[in-house]
Amino acid sequence: MLEPNSVALVVLLWVSFAAAVVAVVVLWPRLARRRPLALLGRLGTQVGASALVVLAAAATLNQQNGWYGTWSDLGRDLMGTPPSVQRVAVKGDLQTAGQYSASAAAEADLRAQRLFGPERAVFARDAKLHVAPGPHGQWLHVVIPGLGKAAGRGAGKAMIWLPPAYVDGPSQATYPVIEAYAGIPGSPADYQKRMGLQNIIVRAHQKSGLIEPVVVVPDYTPSGIDTECTNSGGIDMETWLTKTVPAWTVRHLRVRPDKESWAVMGFSAGGFCAEVSAFLHPQQYGSVMLFGTYNNPSWGNWTPYGRRSIWPARYSMLNVVRQTPPPVDVWIEVSEGDRFAGPPSRSLINAAHGRMSVTSVYLPGAGHRFDVWQAVMPVALEWLGHAEPGFHGVIGDGVTHGTPRARSDDRVVLRGRKEDARPA
């Protein structure tokens, strides 16, 4: 059967279009008369040829991008029916739950409060946070320095979502963090405007008890450069994402510094970015959620090593997992009809071993597109709330009110640069 992403369908439609053009040329003289049948014939040939070229172009784009893998998937989307989870598989034991120490996490949280309380208060004032942000929180635009001149002007942009309780709740309460990466083409705003992540988080909080996290969405494509979240071509994007951004976040926002309270996620190209962050920096992130991911850099408009097929060995994520499996918990969406991300996702699952756990969610026939990932985002967040100790429980005002002084024995590892950040 000719599936919507098959090469055979693309060839058939373009051949049909060419035949339709020939038919128009051959039949047009016969249809030049001013009779009803001739008029209908001219209209029919033009409409038919136009429809075929549109279908051929659509099939070509679908074949290149893998939006729809099966006719049933296309039909469900046209009917407005979201994809459903076919099965869930679990491989390995959850890592962070066994490693988590509530007392150590609380101690690290208190140290961060003492060290950065004044800076957090200044940032909240300068950012002009809404006192009553509404039931779905508020988004901020910020600039986080540290990328350098090679990244171009305007580098370091990020969007941040603060849950409603961040302003309306206890003034000393602290929150877990999700660092999220968008796809390409795309931007951090996709999480706000297209996905409506803020609404999904609020519903997950109400349904499953997920602690509403702070969400940080950095822009890893400065000046339109597809960095693939790597340290390449003079742009240290990996370092900025995994060291500078977390350090800035802990310094300026009331968030928890322990790895069990940090998760990273991404879809498509952002999924690979999430792999780079979690697998190469498991000391920073306890869990990772992957949607339509792949396991090697997929250079687009930028080839820092001369060819698209060349990259440093450290960015071959399958080799990383096989050789030194990171102690992280992985949630991964596998679309059975996604010929781009389906095979890499299954390869990653098969490669996982050791201290790495993988929860796989399979969608029958689904393709590589945004609404698929949007549909399963609640499933991922529910998993996060149940699996990761830093993301479930109750936000309380466990810290003494006021602005405590930093003590000489307070130490928090800051892996980023110390420049003052500013609201965008």
mmCIF file of C-alpha atoms in Angstrom, residues 190-343:
data_model
loop_
_atom_site.group_PDB
_atom_site.id
_atom_site.type_symbol
_atom_site.label_atom_id
_atom_site.label_comp_id
_atom_site.label_asym_id
_atom_site.label_seq_id
_atom_site.Cartn_x
_atom_site.Cartn_y
_atom_site.Cartn_z
ATOM 1 C CA ASP A 190 6.530 27.393 20.528
ATOM 2 C CA TYR A 191 6.188 26.112 24.083
ATOM 3 C CA GLN A 192 3.983 29.048 25.015
ATOM 4 C CA LYS A 193 1.921 29.731 21.901
ATOM 5 C CA ARG A 194 1.743 26.449 19.967
ATOM 6 C CA MET A 195 1.975 23.873 22.731
ATOM 7 C CA GLY A 196 0.400 25.828 25.565
ATOM 8 C CA LEU A 197 2.811 24.183 27.996
ATOM 9 C CA GLN A 198 1.648 26.410 30.836
ATOM 10 C CA ASN A 199 -1.882 25.000 30.565
ATOM 11 C CA ILE A 200 -0.632 21.403 30.359
ATOM 12 C CA ILE A 201 1.498 21.861 33.483
ATOM 13 C CA VAL A 202 -1.380 23.349 35.478
ATOM 14 C CA ARG A 203 -3.626 20.423 34.515
ATOM 15 C CA ALA A 204 -0.880 17.926 35.395
ATOM 16 C CA HIS A 205 -0.525 19.597 38.781
ATOM 17 C CA GLN A 206 -4.257 19.298 39.400
ATOM 18 C CA LYS A 207 -4.495 15.721 38.116
ATOM 19 C CA SER A 208 -1.337 13.973 39.269
ATOM 20 C CA GLY A 209 0.191 16.211 41.926
ATOM 21 C CA LEU A 210 3.130 17.372 39.803
ATOM 22 C CA ILE A 211 4.839 20.288 41.500
ATOM 23 C CA GLU A 212 4.497 23.131 39.029
ATOM 24 C CA PRO A 213 8.092 23.734 37.952
ATOM 25 C CA VAL A 214 9.865 26.767 36.651
ATOM 26 C CA VAL A 215 10.438 26.224 32.911
ATOM 27 C CA VAL A 216 13.501 27.667 31.185
ATOM 28 C CA VAL A 217 13.518 27.599 27.360
ATOM 29 C CA PRO A 218 16.887 28.789 25.990
ATOM 30 C CA ASP A 219 17.352 29.698 22.343
ATOM 31 C CA TYR A 220 20.113 27.426 21.022
ATOM 32 C CA THR A 221 20.001 28.879 17.483
ATOM 33 C CA PRO A 222 21.580 32.345 17.886
ATOM 34 C CA SER A 223 21.440 34.407 14.700
ATOM 35 C CA GLY A 224 19.679 31.459 13.073
ATOM 36 C CA ILE A 225 22.709 29.153 13.483
ATOM 37 C CA ASP A 226 21.748 25.505 13.971
ATOM 38 C CA THR A 227 24.296 24.683 16.669
ATOM 39 C CA GLU A 228 22.736 21.297 17.514
ATOM 40 C CA CYS A 229 23.519 22.310 21.107
ATOM 41 C CA THR A 230 27.201 21.429 20.671
ATOM 42 C CA ASN A 231 30.464 23.203 21.389
ATOM 43 C CA SER A 232 31.419 23.758 17.755
ATOM 44 C CA GLY A 233 32.679 26.474 15.443
ATOM 45 C CA GLY A 234 33.684 28.783 18.268
ATOM 46 C CA ILE A 235 30.197 28.739 19.846
ATOM 47 C CA ASP A 236 30.165 26.901 23.179
ATOM 48 C CA MET A 237 26.443 26.188 23.145
ATOM 49 C CA GLU A 238 26.649 22.938 25.118
ATOM 50 C CA THR A 239 28.521 24.706 27.907
ATOM 51 C CA TRP A 240 26.096 27.618 27.926
ATOM 52 C CA LEU A 241 23.043 25.350 28.083
ATOM 53 C CA THR A 242 24.305 22.940 30.723
ATOM 54 C CA LYS A 243 26.423 25.173 32.947
ATOM 55 C CA THR A 244 25.706 28.871 32.411
ATOM 56 C CA VAL A 245 21.917 28.607 32.127
ATOM 57 C CA PRO A 246 21.479 26.416 35.254
ATOM 58 C CA ALA A 247 23.869 28.605 37.264
ATOM 59 C CA TRP A 248 22.049 31.760 36.162
ATOM 60 C CA THR A 249 18.689 30.194 36.996
ATOM 61 C CA VAL A 250 19.742 29.203 40.524
ATOM 62 C CA ARG A 251 21.223 32.648 41.105
ATOM 63 C CA HIS A 252 18.220 34.667 39.918
ATOM 64 C CA LEU A 253 15.153 32.507 40.581
ATOM 65 C CA ARG A 254 13.835 30.617 43.596
ATOM 66 C CA VAL A 255 14.686 27.172 42.264
ATOM 67 C CA ARG A 256 16.259 24.078 43.766
ATOM 68 C CA PRO A 257 19.853 23.260 42.814
ATOM 69 C CA ASP A 258 19.847 19.469 43.357
ATOM 70 C CA LYS A 259 19.858 17.300 40.205
ATOM 71 C CA GLU A 260 16.733 15.435 41.305
ATOM 72 C CA SER A 261 14.876 18.729 40.881
ATOM 73 C CA TRP A 262 16.192 19.340 37.361
ATOM 74 C CA ALA A 263 14.795 17.757 34.210
ATOM 75 C CA VAL A 264 15.462 18.498 30.558
ATOM 76 C CA MET A 265 13.229 17.874 27.549
ATOM 77 C CA GLY A 266 12.964 18.608 23.850
ATOM 78 C CA PHE A 267 11.241 17.632 20.633
ATOM 79 C CA SER A 268 12.870 16.793 17.290
ATOM 80 C CA ALA A 269 16.177 18.715 17.168
ATOM 81 C CA GLY A 270 15.444 19.782 20.726
ATOM 82 C CA GLY A 271 15.280 16.104 21.642
ATOM 83 C CA PHE A 272 18.864 15.631 20.523
ATOM 84 C CA CYS A 273 19.782 18.721 22.543
ATOM 85 C CA ALA A 274 18.135 17.153 25.574
ATOM 86 C CA GLU A 275 20.172 13.980 25.024
ATOM 87 C CA VAL A 276 23.392 16.012 24.899
ATOM 88 C CA SER A 277 22.478 17.814 28.114
ATOM 89 C CA ALA A 278 21.332 14.796 30.124
ATOM 90 C CA PHE A 279 23.722 12.126 28.851
ATOM 91 C CA LEU A 280 26.874 14.253 28.971
ATOM 92 C CA HIS A 281 25.939 16.115 32.172
ATOM 93 C CA PRO A 282 24.083 13.668 34.440
ATOM 94 C CA GLN A 283 25.390 15.554 37.469
ATOM 95 C CA GLN A 284 23.064 18.440 36.500
ATOM 96 C CA TYR A 285 19.920 16.642 35.287
ATOM 97 C CA GLY A 286 18.193 13.703 36.921
ATOM 98 C CA SER A 287 15.752 13.005 34.108
ATOM 99 C CA VAL A 288 15.108 13.675 30.435
ATOM 100 C CA MET A 289 11.948 13.591 28.298
ATOM 101 C CA LEU A 290 12.426 12.986 24.571
ATOM 102 C CA PHE A 291 9.926 13.573 21.766
ATOM 103 C CA GLY A 292 10.792 12.662 18.161
ATOM 104 C CA THR A 293 14.478 12.538 19.018
ATOM 105 C CA TYR A 294 17.577 11.448 17.124
ATOM 106 C CA ASN A 295 21.056 10.482 18.322
ATOM 107 C CA ASN A 296 23.626 12.357 16.185
ATOM 108 C CA PRO A 297 23.999 15.999 15.127
ATOM 109 C CA SER A 298 21.895 16.811 12.081
ATOM 110 C CA TRP A 299 23.600 19.927 10.755
ATOM 111 C CA GLY A 300 21.326 22.228 8.804
ATOM 112 C CA ASN A 301 22.498 25.633 7.606
ATOM 113 C CA TRP A 302 25.801 25.379 9.445
ATOM 114 C CA THR A 303 28.631 22.867 8.984
ATOM 115 C CA PRO A 304 31.346 23.679 11.535
ATOM 116 C CA TYR A 305 33.387 20.613 10.552
ATOM 117 C CA GLY A 306 33.149 21.042 6.787
ATOM 118 C CA ARG A 307 30.578 18.340 6.081
ATOM 119 C CA ARG A 308 27.235 17.392 7.563
ATOM 120 C CA SER A 309 28.416 13.855 8.268
ATOM 121 C CA ILE A 310 31.274 14.933 10.557
ATOM 122 C CA TRP A 311 31.078 15.669 14.284
ATOM 123 C CA PRO A 312 33.141 14.952 17.422
ATOM 124 C CA ALA A 313 32.721 11.449 18.861
ATOM 125 C CA ARG A 314 31.326 12.848 22.114
ATOM 126 C CA TYR A 315 28.149 13.826 20.263
ATOM 127 C CA SER A 316 27.365 10.288 19.069
ATOM 128 C CA MET A 317 24.814 9.655 21.773
ATOM 129 C CA LEU A 318 24.385 5.928 21.113
ATOM 130 C CA ASN A 319 28.086 5.380 21.740
ATOM 131 C CA VAL A 320 27.867 7.417 24.932
ATOM 132 C CA VAL A 321 24.974 5.292 26.181
ATOM 133 C CA ARG A 322 26.672 2.030 25.210
ATOM 134 C CA GLN A 323 30.053 2.873 26.688
ATOM 135 C CA THR A 324 29.194 4.980 29.755
ATOM 136 C CA PRO A 325 25.435 4.799 30.408
ATOM 137 C CA PRO A 326 24.495 7.926 32.366
ATOM 138 C CA PRO A 327 22.611 7.499 35.663
ATOM 139 C CA VAL A 328 19.485 9.312 34.467
ATOM 140 C CA ASP A 329 15.814 8.445 34.049
ATOM 141 C CA VAL A 330 14.612 8.659 30.449
ATOM 142 C CA TRP A 331 11.051 9.056 29.183
ATOM 143 C CA ILE A 332 10.848 8.670 25.417
ATOM 144 C CA GLU A 333 8.004 8.950 22.902
ATOM 145 C CA VAL A 334 8.204 6.539 19.965
ATOM 146 C CA SER A 335 5.956 7.260 16.980
ATOM 147 C CA GLU A 336 5.660 4.000 15.041
ATOM 148 C CA GLY A 337 5.072 5.856 11.765
ATOM 149 C CA ASP A 338 7.931 8.338 12.230
ATOM 150 C CA ARG A 339 10.646 7.142 9.864
ATOM 151 C CA PHE A 340 13.018 9.905 11.012
ATOM 152 C CA ALA A 341 12.856 9.607 14.783
ATOM 153 C CA GLY A 342 11.303 6.154 15.188
ATOM 154 C CA PRO A 343 14.416 4.087 14.359
#
